[in-house]
mmCIF file of C-alpha atoms in Angstrom:
data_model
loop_
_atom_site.group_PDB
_atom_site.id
_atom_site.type_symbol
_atom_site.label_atom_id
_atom_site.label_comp_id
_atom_site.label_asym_id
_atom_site.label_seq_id
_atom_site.Cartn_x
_atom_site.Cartn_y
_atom_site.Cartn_z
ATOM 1 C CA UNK E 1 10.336 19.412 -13.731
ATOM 2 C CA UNK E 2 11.145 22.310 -11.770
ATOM 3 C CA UNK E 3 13.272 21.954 -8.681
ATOM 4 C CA UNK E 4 12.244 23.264 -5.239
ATOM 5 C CA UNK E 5 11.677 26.716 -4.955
ATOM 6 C CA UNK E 6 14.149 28.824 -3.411
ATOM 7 C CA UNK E 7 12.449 29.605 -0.492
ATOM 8 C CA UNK E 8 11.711 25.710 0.363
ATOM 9 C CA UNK E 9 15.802 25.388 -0.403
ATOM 10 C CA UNK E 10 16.750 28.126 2.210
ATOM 11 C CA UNK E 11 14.290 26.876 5.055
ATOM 12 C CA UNK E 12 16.032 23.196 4.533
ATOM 13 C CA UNK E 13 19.937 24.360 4.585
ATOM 14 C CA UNK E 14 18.640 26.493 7.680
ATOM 15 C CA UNK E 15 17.653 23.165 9.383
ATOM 16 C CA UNK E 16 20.218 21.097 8.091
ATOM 17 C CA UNK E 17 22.796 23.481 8.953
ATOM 18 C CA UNK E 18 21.646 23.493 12.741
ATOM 19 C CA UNK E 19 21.563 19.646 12.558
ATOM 20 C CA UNK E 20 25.053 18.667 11.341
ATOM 21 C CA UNK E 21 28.216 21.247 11.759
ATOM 22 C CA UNK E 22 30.159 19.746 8.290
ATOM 23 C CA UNK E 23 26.459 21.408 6.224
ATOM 24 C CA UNK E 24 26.407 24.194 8.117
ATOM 25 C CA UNK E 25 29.953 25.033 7.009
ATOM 26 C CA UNK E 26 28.647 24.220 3.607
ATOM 27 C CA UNK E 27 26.402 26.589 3.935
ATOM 28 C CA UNK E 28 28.255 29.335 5.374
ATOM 29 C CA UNK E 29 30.689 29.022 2.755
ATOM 30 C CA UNK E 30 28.283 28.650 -0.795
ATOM 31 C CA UNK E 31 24.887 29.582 0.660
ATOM 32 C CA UNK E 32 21.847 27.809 -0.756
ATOM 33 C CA UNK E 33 22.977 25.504 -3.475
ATOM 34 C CA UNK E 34 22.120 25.154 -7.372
ATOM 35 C CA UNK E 35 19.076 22.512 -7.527
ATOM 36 C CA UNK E 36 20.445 19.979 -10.385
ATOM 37 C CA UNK E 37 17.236 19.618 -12.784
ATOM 38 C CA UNK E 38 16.239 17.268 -15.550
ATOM 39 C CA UNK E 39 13.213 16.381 -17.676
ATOM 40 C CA UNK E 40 11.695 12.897 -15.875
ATOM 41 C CA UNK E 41 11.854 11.236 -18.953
ATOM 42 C CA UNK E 42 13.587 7.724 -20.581
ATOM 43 C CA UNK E 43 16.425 9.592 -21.719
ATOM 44 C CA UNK E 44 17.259 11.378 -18.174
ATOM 45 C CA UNK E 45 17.507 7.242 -16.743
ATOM 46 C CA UNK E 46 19.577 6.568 -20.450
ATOM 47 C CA UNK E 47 21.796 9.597 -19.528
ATOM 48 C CA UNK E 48 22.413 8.638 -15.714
ATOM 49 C CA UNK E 49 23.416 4.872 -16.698
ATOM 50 C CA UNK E 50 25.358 6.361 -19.102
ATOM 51 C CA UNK E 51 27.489 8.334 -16.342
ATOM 52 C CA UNK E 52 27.880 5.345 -13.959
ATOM 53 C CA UNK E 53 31.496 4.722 -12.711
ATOM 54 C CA UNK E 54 32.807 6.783 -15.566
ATOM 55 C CA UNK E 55 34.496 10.155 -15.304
ATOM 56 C CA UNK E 56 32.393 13.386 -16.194
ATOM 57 C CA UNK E 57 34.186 13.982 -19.320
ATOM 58 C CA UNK E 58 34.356 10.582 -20.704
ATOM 59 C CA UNK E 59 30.737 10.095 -19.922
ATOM 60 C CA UNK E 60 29.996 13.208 -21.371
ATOM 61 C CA UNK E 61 31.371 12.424 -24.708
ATOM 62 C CA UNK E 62 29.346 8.829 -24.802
ATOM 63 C CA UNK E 63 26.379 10.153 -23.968
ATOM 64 C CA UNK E 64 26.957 13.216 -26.853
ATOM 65 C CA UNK E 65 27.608 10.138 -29.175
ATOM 66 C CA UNK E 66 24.332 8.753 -27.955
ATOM 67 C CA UNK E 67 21.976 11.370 -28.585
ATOM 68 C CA UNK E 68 23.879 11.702 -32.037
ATOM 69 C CA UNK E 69 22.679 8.678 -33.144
ATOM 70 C CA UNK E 70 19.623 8.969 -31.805
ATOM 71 C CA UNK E 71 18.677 12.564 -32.352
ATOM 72 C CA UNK E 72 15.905 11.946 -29.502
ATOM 73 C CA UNK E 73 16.270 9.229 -26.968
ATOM 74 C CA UNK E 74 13.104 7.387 -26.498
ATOM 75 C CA UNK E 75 11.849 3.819 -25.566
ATOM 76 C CA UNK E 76 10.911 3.061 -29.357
ATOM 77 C CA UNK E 77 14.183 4.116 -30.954
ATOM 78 C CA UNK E 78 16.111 2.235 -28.383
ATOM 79 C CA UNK E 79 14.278 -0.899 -29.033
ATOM 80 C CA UNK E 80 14.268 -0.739 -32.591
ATOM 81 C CA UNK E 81 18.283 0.094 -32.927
ATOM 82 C CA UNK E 82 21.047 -2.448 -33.294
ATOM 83 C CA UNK E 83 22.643 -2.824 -29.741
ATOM 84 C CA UNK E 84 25.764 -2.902 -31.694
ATOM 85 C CA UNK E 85 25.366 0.806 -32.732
ATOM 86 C CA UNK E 86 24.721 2.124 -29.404
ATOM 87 C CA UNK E 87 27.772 0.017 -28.058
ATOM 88 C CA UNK E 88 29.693 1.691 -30.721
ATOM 89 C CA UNK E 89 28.979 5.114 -28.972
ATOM 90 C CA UNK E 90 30.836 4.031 -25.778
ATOM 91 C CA UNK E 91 27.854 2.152 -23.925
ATOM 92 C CA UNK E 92 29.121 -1.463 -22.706
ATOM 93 C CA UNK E 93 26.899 -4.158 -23.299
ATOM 94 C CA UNK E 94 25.355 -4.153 -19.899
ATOM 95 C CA UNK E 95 24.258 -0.559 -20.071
ATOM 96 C CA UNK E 96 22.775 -1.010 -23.553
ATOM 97 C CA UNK E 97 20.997 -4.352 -22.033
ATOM 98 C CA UNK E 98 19.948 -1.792 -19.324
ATOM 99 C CA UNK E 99 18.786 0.872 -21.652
ATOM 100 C CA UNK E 100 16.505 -1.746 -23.548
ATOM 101 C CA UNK E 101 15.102 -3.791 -20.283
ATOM 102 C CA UNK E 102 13.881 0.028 -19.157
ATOM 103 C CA UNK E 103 12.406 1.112 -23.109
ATOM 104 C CA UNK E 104 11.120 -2.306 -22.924
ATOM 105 C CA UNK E 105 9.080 -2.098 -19.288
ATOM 106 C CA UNK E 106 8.221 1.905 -20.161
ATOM 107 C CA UNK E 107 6.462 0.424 -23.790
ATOM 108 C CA UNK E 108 4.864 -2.622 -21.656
ATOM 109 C CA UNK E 109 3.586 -0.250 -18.764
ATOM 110 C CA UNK E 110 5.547 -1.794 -16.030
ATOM 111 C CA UNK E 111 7.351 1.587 -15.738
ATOM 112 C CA UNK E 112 5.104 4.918 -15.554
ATOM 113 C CA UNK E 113 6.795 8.097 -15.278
ATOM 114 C CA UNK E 114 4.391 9.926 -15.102
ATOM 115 C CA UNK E 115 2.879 7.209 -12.144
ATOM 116 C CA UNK E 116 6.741 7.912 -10.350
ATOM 117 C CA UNK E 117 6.519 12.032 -10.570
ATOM 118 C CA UNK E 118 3.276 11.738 -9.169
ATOM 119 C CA UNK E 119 3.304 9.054 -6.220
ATOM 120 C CA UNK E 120 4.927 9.408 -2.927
ATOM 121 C CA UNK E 121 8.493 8.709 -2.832
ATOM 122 C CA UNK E 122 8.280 5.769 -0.977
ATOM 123 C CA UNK E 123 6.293 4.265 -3.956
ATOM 124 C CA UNK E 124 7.998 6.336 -6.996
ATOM 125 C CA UNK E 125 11.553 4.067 -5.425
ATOM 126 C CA UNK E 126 9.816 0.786 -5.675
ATOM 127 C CA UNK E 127 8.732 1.181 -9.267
ATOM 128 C CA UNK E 128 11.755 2.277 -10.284
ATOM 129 C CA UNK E 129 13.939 -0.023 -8.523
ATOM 130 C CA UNK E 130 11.493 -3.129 -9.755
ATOM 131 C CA UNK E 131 12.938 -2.663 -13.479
ATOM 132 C CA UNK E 132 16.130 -4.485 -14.382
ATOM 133 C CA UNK E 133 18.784 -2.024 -14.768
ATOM 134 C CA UNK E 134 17.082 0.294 -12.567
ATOM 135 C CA UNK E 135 19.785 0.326 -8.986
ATOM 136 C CA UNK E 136 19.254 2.221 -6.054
ATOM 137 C CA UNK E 137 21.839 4.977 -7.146
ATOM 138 C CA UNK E 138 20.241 5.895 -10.747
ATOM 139 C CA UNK E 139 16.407 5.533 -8.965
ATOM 140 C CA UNK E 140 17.765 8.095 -6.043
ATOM 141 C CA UNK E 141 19.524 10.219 -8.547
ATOM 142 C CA UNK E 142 16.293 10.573 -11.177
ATOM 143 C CA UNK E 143 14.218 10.817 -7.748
ATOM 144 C CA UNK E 144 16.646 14.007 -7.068
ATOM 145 C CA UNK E 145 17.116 16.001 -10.336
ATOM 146 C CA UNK E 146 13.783 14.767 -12.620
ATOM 147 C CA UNK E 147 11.162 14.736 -9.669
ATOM 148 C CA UNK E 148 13.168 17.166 -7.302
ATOM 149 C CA UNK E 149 12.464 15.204 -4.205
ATOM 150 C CA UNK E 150 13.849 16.695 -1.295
ATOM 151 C CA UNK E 151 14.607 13.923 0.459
ATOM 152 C CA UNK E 152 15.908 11.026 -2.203
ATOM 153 C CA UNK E 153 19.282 9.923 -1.161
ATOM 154 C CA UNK E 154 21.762 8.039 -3.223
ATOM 155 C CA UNK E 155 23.147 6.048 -0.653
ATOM 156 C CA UNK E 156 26.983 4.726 -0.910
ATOM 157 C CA UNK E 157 27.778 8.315 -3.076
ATOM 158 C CA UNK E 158 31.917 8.439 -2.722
ATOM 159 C CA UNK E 159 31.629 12.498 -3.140
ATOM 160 C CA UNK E 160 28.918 13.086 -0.849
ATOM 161 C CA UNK E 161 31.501 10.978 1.792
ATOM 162 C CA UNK E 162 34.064 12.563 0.941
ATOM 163 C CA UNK E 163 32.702 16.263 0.817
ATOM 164 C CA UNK E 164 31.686 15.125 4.424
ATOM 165 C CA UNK E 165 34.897 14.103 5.765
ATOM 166 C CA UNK E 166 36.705 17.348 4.313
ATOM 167 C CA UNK E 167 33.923 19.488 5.793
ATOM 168 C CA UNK E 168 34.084 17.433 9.099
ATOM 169 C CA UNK E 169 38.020 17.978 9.165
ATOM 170 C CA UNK E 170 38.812 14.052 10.167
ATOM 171 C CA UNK E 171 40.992 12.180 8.645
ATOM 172 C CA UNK E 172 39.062 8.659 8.243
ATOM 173 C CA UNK E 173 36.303 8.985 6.049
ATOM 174 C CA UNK E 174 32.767 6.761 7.089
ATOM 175 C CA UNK E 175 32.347 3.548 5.998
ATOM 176 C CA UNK E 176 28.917 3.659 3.709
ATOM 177 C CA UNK E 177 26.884 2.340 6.525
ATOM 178 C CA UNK E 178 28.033 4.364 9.100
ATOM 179 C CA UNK E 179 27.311 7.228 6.399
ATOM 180 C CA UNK E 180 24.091 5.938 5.899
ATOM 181 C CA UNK E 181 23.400 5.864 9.394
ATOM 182 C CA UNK E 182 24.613 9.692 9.950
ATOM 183 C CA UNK E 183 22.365 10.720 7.219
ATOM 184 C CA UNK E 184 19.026 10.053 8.982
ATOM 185 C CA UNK E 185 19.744 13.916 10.988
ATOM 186 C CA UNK E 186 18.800 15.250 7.655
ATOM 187 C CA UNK E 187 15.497 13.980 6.843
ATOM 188 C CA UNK E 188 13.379 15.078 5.508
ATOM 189 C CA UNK E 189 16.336 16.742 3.440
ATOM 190 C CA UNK E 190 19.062 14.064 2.478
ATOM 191 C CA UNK E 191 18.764 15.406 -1.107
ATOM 192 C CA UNK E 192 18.823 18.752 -0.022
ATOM 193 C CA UNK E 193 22.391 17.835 1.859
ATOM 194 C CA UNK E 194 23.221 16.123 -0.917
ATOM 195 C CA UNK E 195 23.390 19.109 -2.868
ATOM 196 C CA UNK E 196 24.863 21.238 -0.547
ATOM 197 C CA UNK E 197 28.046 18.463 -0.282
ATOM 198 C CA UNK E 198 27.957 18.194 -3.950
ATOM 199 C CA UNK E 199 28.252 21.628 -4.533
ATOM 200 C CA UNK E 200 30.719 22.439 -1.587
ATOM 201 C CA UNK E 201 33.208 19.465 -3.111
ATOM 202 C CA UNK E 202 32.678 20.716 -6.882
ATOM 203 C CA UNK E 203 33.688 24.186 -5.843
ATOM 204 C CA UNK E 204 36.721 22.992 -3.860
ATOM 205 C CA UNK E 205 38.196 21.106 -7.166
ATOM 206 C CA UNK E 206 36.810 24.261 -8.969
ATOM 207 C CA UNK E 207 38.965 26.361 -6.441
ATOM 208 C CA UNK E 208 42.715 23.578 -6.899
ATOM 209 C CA UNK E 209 42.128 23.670 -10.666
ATOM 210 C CA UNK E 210 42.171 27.257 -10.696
ATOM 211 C CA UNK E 211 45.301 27.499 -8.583
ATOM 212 C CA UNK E 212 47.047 24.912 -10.308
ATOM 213 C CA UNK E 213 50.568 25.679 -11.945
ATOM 214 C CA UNK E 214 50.189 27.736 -14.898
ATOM 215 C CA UNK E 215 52.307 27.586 -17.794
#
């Protein structure tokens, strides 16, 4: 997959930066943003329920384990391992029941990646989301970085909130509906602001850890 082209990026923070003053800000400050990109593959879902509700680093380092023991990640391998040796990586048991449940729909044809890249995004969410262990968040996130659709959304994000809120200079940070809500002034370009937050917020904590006290 290759992610929008830079051109496409630019004429989307333009718009979205006229639409909402918190991305405009964004975008005054970091410019167009880095385009996250992944293969659209089993292992890219593996990889994202691997970083659910886990911190960067100690996701990192389970996922590492992962592809250790499986040199390659794919539907077969999955299925034909001992759920107790991916557990022993770091995966709880339901993310190892979710790993197999989407190896076993991809080897059934339930699932078609391929099918997802190439359907409308509409369609692409309601194949994805129609697999057990398949959520809205890891279908908007594999929508984003493995498909590079522009306007996939991962509702309920806590960075993309709070990047918001700091941008927005408030104190009370939106509830996830009232988020939700707010987001429809950026279609067709939620992801697109989605990047732009991410990458505003990941730059701030770039920016404190940098100034932190040295020794």
């Amino acid at each position: 997959m290759t992610a929008p082209s830079r051109r496409k990026l630019k004429a989307a923070c333009e718009t979205l930066a006229a639409a909402d003053p918190a991305l405009g800000r964004a975008y005054d400050e970091l410019g167009v943003p880095h385009w996250r990109v992944g293969d659209p593959c089993y292992a890219a879902l593996c990889r994202l329920i691997a970083y659910q509700q886990l911190s960067t680093k100690a996701a990192g380092t389970i996922w590492g384990r992962t592809e250790t023991l499986f040199g390659e990640v794919t539907p077969q391998a999955v299925l034909a391992a001992d759920p107790e040796d991916i557990r022993a990586c770091g995966m709880s048991r339901p993310k190892v029941r979710h790993m197999r449940s989407i190896a076993e729909a991809i080897t059934r044809g339930d699932l078609d990646l391929q099918r997802v890249c190439a359907t409308d995004l509409e369609s692409a969410r309601r194949e994805l989301v129609s697999v057990k262990g398949i959520g809205p968040w890891t279908a908007e996130l594999f929508l984003l970085y493995s498909v590079g659709a522009m306007d996939a959304f991962p509702v309920g994000d806590v960075g993309l909130m709070e990047a918001h809120k700091l941008l927005s200079e408030v104190e009370t940070r939106m509830e996830i509906k009232e988020f939700t809500a707010h987001a429809e002034i950026w279609r067709p370009y939620r992801g697109v602001a989605a990047h732009m937050l991410w990458g505003w917020i990941n730059d701030l904590r770039d920016k404190a850890g940098r100034a932190g006290p040295q020794a």
